[in-house]
CSV table of C-alpha atoms and ligand atoms in Angstrom, one decimal:
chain,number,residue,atom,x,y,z
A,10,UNK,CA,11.9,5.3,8.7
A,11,UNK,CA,10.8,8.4,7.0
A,12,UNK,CA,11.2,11.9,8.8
A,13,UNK,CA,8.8,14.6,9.6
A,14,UNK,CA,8.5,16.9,6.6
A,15,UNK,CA,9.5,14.0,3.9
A,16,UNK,CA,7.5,14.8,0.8
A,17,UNK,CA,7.3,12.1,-2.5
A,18,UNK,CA,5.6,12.7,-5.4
A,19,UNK,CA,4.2,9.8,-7.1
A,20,UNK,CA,2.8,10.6,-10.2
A,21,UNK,CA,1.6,14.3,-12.0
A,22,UNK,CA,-1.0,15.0,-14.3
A,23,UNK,CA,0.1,18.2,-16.1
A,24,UNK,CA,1.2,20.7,-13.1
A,25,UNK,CA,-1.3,18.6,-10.9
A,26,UNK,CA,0.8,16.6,-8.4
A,27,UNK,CA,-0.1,13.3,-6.3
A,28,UNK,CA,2.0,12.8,-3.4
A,29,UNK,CA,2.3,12.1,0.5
A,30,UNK,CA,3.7,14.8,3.0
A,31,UNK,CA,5.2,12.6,6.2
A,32,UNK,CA,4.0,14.2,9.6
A,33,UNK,CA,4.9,13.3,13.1
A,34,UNK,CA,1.2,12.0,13.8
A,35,UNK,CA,1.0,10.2,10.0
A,36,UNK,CA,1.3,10.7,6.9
A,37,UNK,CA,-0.8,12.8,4.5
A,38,UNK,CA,-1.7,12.2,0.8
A,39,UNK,CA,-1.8,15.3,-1.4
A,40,UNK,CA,-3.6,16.9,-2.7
A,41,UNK,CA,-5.6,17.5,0.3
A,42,UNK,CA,-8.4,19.6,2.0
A,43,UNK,CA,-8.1,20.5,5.6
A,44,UNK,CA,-11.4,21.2,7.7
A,45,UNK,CA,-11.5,23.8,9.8
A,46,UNK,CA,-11.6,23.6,13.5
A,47,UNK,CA,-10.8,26.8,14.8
A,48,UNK,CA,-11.3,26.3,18.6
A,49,UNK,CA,-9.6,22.5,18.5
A,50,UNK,CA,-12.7,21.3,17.1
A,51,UNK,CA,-14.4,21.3,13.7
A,52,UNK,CA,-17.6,22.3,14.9
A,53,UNK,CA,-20.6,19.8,15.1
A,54,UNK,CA,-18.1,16.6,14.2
A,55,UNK,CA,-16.7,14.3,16.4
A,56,UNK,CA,-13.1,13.1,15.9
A,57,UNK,CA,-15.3,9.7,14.8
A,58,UNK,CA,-17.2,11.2,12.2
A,59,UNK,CA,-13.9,13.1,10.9
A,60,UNK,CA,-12.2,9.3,10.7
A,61,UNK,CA,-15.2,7.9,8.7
A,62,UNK,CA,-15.2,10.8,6.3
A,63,UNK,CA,-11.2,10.0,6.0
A,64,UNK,CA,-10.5,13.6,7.1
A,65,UNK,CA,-6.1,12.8,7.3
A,66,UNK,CA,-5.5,15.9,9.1
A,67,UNK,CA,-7.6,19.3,10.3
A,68,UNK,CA,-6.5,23.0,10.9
A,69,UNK,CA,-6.3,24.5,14.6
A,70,UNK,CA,-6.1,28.6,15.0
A,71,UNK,CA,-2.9,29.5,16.7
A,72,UNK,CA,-4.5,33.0,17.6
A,73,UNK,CA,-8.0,31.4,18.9
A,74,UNK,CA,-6.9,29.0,21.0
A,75,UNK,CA,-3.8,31.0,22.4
A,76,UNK,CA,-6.7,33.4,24.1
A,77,UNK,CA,-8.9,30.5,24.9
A,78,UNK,CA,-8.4,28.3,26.8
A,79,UNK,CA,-4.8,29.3,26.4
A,80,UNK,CA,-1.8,27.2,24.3
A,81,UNK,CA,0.1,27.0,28.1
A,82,UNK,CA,-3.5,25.0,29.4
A,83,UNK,CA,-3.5,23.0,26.3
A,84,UNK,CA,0.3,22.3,27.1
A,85,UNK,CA,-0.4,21.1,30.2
A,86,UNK,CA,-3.1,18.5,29.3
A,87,UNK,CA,-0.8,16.7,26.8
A,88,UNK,CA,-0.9,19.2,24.0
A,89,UNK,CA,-3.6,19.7,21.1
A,90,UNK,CA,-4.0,16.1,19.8
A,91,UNK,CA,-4.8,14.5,23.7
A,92,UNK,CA,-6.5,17.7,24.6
A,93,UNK,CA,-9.4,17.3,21.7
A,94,UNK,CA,-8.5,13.0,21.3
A,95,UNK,CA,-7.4,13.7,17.4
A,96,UNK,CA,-4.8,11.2,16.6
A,97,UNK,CA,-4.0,12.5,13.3
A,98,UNK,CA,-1.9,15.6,11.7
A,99,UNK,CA,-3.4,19.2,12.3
A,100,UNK,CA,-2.0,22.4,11.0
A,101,UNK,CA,-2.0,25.6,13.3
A,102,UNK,CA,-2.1,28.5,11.3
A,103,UNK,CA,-3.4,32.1,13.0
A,104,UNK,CA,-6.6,31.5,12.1
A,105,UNK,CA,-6.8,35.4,13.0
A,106,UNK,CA,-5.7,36.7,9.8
A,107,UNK,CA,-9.0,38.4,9.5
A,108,UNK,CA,-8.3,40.1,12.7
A,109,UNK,CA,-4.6,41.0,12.3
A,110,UNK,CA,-5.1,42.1,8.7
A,111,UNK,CA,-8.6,43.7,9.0
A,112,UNK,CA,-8.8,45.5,12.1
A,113,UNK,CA,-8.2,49.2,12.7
A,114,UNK,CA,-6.6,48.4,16.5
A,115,UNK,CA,-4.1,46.3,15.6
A,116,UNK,CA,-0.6,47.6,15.8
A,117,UNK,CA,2.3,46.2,13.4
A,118,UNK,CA,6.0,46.8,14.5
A,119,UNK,CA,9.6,45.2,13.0
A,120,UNK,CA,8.9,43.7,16.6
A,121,UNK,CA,5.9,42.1,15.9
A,122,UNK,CA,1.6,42.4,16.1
A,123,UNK,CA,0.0,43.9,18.9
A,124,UNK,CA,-3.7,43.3,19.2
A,125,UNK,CA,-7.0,43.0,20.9
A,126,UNK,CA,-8.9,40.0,22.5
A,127,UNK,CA,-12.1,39.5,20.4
A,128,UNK,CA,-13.4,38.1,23.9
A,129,UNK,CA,-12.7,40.6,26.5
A,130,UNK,CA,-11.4,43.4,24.6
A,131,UNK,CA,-7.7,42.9,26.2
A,132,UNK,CA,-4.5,43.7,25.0
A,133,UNK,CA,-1.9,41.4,23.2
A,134,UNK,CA,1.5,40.8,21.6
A,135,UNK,CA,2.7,38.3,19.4
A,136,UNK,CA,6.6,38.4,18.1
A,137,UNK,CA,7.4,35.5,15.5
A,138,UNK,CA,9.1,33.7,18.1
A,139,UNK,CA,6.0,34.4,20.4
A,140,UNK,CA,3.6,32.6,17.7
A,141,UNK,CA,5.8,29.7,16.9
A,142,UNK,CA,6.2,28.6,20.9
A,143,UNK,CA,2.0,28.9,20.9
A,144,UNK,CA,2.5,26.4,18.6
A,145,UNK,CA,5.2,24.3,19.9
A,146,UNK,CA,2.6,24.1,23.1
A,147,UNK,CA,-0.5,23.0,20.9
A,148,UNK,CA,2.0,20.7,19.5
A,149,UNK,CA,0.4,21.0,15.8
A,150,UNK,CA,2.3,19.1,13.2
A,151,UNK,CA,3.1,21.8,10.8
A,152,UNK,CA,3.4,25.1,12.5
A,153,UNK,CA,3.0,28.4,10.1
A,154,UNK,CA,5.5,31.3,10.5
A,155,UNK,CA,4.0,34.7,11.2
A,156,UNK,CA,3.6,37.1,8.4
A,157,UNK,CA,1.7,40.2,7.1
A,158,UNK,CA,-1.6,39.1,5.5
A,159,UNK,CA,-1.5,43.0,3.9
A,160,UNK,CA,-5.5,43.8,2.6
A,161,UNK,CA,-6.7,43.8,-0.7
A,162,UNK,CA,-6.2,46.7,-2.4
A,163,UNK,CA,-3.0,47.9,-0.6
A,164,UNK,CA,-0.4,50.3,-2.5
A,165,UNK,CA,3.1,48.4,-4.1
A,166,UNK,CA,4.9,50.5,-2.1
A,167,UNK,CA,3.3,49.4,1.2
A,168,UNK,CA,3.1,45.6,-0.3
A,169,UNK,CA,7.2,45.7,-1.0
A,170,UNK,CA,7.6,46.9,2.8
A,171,UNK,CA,5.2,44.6,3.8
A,172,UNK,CA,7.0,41.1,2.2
A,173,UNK,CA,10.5,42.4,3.2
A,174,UNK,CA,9.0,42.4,6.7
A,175,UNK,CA,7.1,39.1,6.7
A,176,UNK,CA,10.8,37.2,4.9
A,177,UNK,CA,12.6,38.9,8.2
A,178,UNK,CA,9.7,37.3,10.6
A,179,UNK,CA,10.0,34.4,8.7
A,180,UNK,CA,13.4,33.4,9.1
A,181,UNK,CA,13.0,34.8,13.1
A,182,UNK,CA,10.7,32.1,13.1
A,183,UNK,CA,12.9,29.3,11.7
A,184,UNK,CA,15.8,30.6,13.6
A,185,UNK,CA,13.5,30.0,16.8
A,186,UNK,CA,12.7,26.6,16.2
A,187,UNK,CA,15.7,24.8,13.7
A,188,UNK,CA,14.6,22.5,11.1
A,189,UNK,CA,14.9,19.0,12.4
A,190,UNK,CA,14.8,20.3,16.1
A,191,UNK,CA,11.8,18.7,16.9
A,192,UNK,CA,9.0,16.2,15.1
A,193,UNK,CA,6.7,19.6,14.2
A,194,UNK,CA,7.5,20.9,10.4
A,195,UNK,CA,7.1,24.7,9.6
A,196,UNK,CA,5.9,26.4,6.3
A,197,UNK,CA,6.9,30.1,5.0
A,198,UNK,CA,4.2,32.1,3.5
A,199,UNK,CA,4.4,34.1,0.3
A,200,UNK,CA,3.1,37.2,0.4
A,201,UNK,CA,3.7,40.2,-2.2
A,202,UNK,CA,0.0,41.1,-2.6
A,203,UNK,CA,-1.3,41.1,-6.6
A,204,UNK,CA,2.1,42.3,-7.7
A,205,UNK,CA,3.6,39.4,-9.3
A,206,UNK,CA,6.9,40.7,-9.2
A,207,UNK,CA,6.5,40.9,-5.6
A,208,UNK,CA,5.4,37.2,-5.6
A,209,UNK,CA,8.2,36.3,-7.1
A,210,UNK,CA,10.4,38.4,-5.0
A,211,UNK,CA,8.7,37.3,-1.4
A,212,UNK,CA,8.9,33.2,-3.2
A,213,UNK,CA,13.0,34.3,-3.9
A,214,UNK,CA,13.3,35.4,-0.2
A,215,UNK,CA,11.5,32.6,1.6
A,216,UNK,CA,13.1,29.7,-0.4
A,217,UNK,CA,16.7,30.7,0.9
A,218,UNK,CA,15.3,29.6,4.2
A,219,UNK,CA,15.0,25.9,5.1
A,220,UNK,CA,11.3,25.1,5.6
A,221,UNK,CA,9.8,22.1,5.0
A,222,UNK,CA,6.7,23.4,2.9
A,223,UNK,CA,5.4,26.7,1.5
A,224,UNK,CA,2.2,28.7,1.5
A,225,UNK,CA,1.0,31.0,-0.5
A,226,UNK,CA,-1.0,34.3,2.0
A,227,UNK,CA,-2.7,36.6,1.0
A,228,UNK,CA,-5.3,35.5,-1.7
A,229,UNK,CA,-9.0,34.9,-0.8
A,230,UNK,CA,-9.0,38.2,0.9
A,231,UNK,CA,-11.8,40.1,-1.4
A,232,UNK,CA,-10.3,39.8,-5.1
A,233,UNK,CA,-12.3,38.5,-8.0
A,234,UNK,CA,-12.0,34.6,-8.5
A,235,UNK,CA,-10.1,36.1,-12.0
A,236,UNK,CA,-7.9,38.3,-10.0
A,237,UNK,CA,-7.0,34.7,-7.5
A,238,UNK,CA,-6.6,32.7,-10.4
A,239,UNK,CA,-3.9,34.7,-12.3
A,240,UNK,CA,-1.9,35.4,-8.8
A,241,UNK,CA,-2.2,31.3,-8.6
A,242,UNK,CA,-1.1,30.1,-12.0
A,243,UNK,CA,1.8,32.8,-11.8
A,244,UNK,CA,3.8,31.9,-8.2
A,245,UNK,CA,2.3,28.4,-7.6
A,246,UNK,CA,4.6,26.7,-10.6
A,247,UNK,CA,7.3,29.0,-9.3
A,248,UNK,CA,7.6,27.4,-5.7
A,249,UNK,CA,10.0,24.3,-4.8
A,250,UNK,CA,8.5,21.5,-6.6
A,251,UNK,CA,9.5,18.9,-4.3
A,252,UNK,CA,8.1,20.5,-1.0
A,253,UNK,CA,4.7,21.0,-0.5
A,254,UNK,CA,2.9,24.0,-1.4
A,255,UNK,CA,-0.4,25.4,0.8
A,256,UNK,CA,-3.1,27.8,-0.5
A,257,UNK,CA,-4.3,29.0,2.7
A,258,UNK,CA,-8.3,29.7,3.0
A,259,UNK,CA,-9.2,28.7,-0.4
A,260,UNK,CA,-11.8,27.8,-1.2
A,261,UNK,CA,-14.7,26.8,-3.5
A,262,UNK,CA,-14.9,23.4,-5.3
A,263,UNK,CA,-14.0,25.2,-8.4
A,264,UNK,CA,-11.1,26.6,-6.7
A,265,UNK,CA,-9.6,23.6,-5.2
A,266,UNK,CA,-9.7,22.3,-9.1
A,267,UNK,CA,-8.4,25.0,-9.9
A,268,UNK,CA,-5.5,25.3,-7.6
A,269,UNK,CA,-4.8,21.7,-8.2
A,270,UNK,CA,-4.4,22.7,-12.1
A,271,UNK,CA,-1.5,25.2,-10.7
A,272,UNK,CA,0.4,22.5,-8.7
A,273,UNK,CA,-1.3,23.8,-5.2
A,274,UNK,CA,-1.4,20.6,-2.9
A,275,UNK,CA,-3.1,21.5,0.1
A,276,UNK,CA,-6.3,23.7,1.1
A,277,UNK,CA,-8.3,24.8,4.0
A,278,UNK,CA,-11.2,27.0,4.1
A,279,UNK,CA,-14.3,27.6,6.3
A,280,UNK,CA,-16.9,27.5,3.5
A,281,UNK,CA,-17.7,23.5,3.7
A,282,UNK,CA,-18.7,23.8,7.0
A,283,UNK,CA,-20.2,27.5,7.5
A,284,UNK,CA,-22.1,27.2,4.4
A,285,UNK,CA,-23.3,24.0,6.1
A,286,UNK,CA,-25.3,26.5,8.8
A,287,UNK,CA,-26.8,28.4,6.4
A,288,UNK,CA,-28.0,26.2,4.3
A,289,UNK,CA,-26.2,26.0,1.3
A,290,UNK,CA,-24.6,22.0,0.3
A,291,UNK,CA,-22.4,21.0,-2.0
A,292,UNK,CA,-23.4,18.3,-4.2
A,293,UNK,CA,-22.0,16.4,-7.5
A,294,UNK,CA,-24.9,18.5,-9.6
A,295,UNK,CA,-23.7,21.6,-7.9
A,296,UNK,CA,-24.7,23.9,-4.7
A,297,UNK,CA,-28.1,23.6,-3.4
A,298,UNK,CA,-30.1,25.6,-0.4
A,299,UNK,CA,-31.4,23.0,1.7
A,300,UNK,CA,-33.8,25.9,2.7
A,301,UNK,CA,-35.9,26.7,-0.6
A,302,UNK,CA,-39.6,25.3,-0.5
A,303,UNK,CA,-39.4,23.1,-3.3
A,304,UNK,CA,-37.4,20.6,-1.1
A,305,UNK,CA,-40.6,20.5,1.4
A,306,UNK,CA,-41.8,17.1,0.1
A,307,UNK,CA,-38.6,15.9,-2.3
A,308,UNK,CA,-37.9,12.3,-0.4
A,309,UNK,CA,-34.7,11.8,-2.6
A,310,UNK,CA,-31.2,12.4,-1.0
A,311,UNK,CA,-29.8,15.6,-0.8
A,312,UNK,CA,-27.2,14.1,-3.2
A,313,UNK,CA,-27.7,10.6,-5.3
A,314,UNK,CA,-23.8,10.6,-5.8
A,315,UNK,CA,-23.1,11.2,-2.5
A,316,UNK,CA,-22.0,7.6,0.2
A,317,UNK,CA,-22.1,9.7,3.2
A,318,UNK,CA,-24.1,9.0,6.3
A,319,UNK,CA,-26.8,12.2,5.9
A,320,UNK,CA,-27.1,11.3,2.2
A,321,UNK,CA,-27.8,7.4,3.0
A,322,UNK,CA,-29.9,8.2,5.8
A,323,UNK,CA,-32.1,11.3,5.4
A,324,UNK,CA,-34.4,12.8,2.3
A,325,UNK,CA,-34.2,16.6,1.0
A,326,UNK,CA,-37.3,17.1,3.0
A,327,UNK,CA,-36.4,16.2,5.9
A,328,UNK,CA,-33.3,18.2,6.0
A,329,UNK,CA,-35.1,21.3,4.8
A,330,UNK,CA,-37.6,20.3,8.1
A,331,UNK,CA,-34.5,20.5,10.0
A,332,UNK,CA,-33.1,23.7,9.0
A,333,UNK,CA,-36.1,25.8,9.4
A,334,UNK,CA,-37.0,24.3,12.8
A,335,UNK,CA,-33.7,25.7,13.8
A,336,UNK,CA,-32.8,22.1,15.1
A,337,UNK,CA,-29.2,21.5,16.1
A,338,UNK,CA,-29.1,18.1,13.9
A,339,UNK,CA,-29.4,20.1,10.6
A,340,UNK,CA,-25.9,22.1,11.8
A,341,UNK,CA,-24.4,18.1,11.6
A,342,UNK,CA,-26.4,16.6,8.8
A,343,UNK,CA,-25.3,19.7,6.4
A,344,UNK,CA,-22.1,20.0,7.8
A,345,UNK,CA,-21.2,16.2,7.8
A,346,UNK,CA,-22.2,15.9,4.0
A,347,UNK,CA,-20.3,19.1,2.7
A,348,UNK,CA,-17.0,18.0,4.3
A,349,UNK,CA,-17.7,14.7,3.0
A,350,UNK,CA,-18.3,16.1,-0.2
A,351,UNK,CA,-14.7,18.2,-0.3
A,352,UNK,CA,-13.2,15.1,1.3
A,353,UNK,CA,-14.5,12.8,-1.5
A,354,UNK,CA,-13.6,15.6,-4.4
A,355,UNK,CA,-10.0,15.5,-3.3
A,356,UNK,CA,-9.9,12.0,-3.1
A,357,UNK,CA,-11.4,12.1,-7.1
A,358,UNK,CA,-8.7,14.5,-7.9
A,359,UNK,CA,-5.9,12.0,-6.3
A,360,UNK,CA,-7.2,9.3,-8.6
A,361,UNK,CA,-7.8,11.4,-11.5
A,362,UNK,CA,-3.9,12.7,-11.2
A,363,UNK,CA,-2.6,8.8,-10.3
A,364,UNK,CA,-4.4,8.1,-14.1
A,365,UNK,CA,-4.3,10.4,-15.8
A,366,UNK,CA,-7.6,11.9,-16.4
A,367,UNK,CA,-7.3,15.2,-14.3
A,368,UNK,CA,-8.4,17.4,-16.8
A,369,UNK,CA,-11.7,15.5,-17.7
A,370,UNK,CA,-12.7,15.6,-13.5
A,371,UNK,CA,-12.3,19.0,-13.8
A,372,UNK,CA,-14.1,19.7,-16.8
A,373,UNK,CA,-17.5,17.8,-15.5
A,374,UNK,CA,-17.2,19.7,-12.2
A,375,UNK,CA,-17.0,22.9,-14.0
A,376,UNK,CA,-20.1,22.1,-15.9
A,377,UNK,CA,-21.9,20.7,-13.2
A,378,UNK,CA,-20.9,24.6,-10.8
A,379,UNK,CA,-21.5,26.3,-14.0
A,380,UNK,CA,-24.1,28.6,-13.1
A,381,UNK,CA,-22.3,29.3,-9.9
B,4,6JX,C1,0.7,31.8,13.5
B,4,6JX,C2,0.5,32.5,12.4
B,4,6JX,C3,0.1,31.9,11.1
B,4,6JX,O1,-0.1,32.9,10.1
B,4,6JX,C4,-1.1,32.7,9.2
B,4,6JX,O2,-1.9,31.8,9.3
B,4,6JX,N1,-1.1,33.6,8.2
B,4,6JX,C5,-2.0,33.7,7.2
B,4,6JX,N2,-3.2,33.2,7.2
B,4,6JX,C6,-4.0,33.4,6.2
B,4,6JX,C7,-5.3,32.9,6.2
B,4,6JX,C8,-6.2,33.2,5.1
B,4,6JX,N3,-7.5,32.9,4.9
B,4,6JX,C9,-7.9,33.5,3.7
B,4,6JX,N4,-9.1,33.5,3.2
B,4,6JX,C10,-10.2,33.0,3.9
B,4,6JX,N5,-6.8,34.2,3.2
B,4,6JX,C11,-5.8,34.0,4.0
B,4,6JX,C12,-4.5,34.5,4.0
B,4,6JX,C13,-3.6,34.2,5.1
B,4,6JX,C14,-2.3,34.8,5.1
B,4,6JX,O3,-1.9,35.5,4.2
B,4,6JX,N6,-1.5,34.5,6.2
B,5,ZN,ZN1,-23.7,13.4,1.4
């Protein structure tokens, strides 16, 4: 019987690793993309069309769904994976970063973050051990820690407070809900900003505390792709190598690669499916916009690679038709295919590490998302 939190490697490819991380609600095979579904759903998809695309496990927003419709109402109907019929893993992380990290109002204390309701305006408080019981009551599989997400650009001064502050909330957090105390798993988050002797100290802090996976914060937050990639390849190496390691809101298709390359086994990010509204897909040739004129009489699929349901079903011009009329079908069609599209890229880069040829996948999608 394997536990919560059990993580195997089966085979690596250079730093690339291919392995399965055990959950309470199933097991997940790495490496992995996670769609977003902020408010308990990953919007336009049903839990059916998530199953068909093989989606093993989706991301819930502690911070979203703690104002609305509140983690003590989602308690109360069973938890997350009754309330919204997902029978898989999901991961709750705040999901708010932008507005804890960004935003002028928000208050930071040893104590914890104070800050405002995007809906009405109100005021709230989350201590660590406030934002690890929202998540015991959304009952996610692999609860995040609360941490510091500090803005790029900040000082090395601030940074260095910054980390020392996020280890101390950290272990708050783990001291709040024990490892092994219940069937949900929790992950620290290294911070340390674009110092990488910060990274190295936050990673040096974090692994003396018993968690059952770690994430790297703080990255994706305005930096140059260069800037991400040489914070990546210098901490992701560094962390445990038998626990699982999360690069949290990243990122492109390039990126995933990428981060891959660097031993990084798990990613979310909202791109797939906003870039799905506005137009933009993902295909094996690289990105296209749905919404540019030549498409208006192209009857081939928006990608001849591609096995998924819009791709099987619908031409480029009908699509295009779709978008511009505003209708609520182009919102699934796009989205649909571009999570399809990151599903089926990390389920490439499984087989690719399982024989072998990791470094030749990567190459041909490099080429192909050459121009960007
Ligand atoms: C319950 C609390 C759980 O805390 C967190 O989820 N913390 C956290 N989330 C992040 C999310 C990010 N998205 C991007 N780019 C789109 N960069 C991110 C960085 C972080 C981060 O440093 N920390
Ligand atoms: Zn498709």
């Amino acid at each position: 019987m394997s536990t919560p939190g059990d993580f195997k490697i089966h085979a690596t490819d250079g730093e690339a690793r291919r392995a399965t991380l055990t959950t309470a609600h199933g097991d997940i095979q790495t490496p992995i993309f996670m769609p977003v579904g902020t408010q308990g759903t990953v919007k336009s998809l049903t839990p059916l069309d998530l199953e068909e695309m093989d989606a093993q496990i989706i991301l819930g927003n502690t911070y979203h769904l703690y104002l609305r419709p509140g983690d003590d109402l989602v308690a109360r109907r069973g938890g997350l994976h009754k309330f919204a019929n997902w029978k898989r893993p999901i991961l709750t992380d705040s999901g708010g970063f932008q507005v804890f990290s960004l935003q002028e109002i928000r208050k930071l204390s040893e104590e914890g973050v104070e800050f405002r309701s995007y809906i009405d305006g109100s005021k709230h408080f989350f201590s660590p051990e406030k934002a690890i019981d929202i998540q015991k009551n959304l009952g996610s599989d692999i609860m995040m820690v609360l941490d510091e997400c500090v803005g790029y650009g900040a000082d090395k001064d601030y940074t260095n407070k910054s980390l020392e502050m996020t280890t101390r909330w950290a272990k708050r957090c783990r001291d709040h809900y024990p490892k092994g105390s219940g069937g949900q798993i929790m992950f620290g988050i290294v911070q340390g900003g674009f110092y990488k002797d910060l990274r190295e100290k936050s990673l040096e802090q974090l692994r003396e505390i018993d968690f059952e996976g770690f994430a790297i914060g703080g990255l994706s937050v305005g930096e140059s792709t260069k800037e991400m990639y040489d914070i990546l390849h210098h901490i992701a190496p560094k962390m445990p190598s038998d626990k699982p390691r999360y690069l949290m809101g990243v990122g492109t298709p390039l990126d995933l690669l990428e981060g891959v390359s660097a031993g990084v086994d798990m990613f979310d990010c909202v791109l797939p499916s906003r870039n799905a509204r506005n137009g933009t897909l993902f295909t094996s040739q690289g990105k296209i916009n749905i919404k540019r004129a030549e498409f208006a009489e192209d009857d081939s699929p928006l990608d001849p690679e591609c096995g998924c349901y819009t791709c099987r079903n619908f031409t480029k011009a009908y699509l295009r038709h779709l978008y511009m009329a505003k209708e609520l079908l182009s919102y699934r069609l796009n989205t649909y295919h571009n999570l399809y599209f990151y599903l089926d890229l990390m389920k490439q880069i499984r087989a690719a590490i399982e024989n072998g040829t990791f470094a030749e996948l990567k190459a041909k999608y490099e080429a192909a998302y050459a121009k960007g």
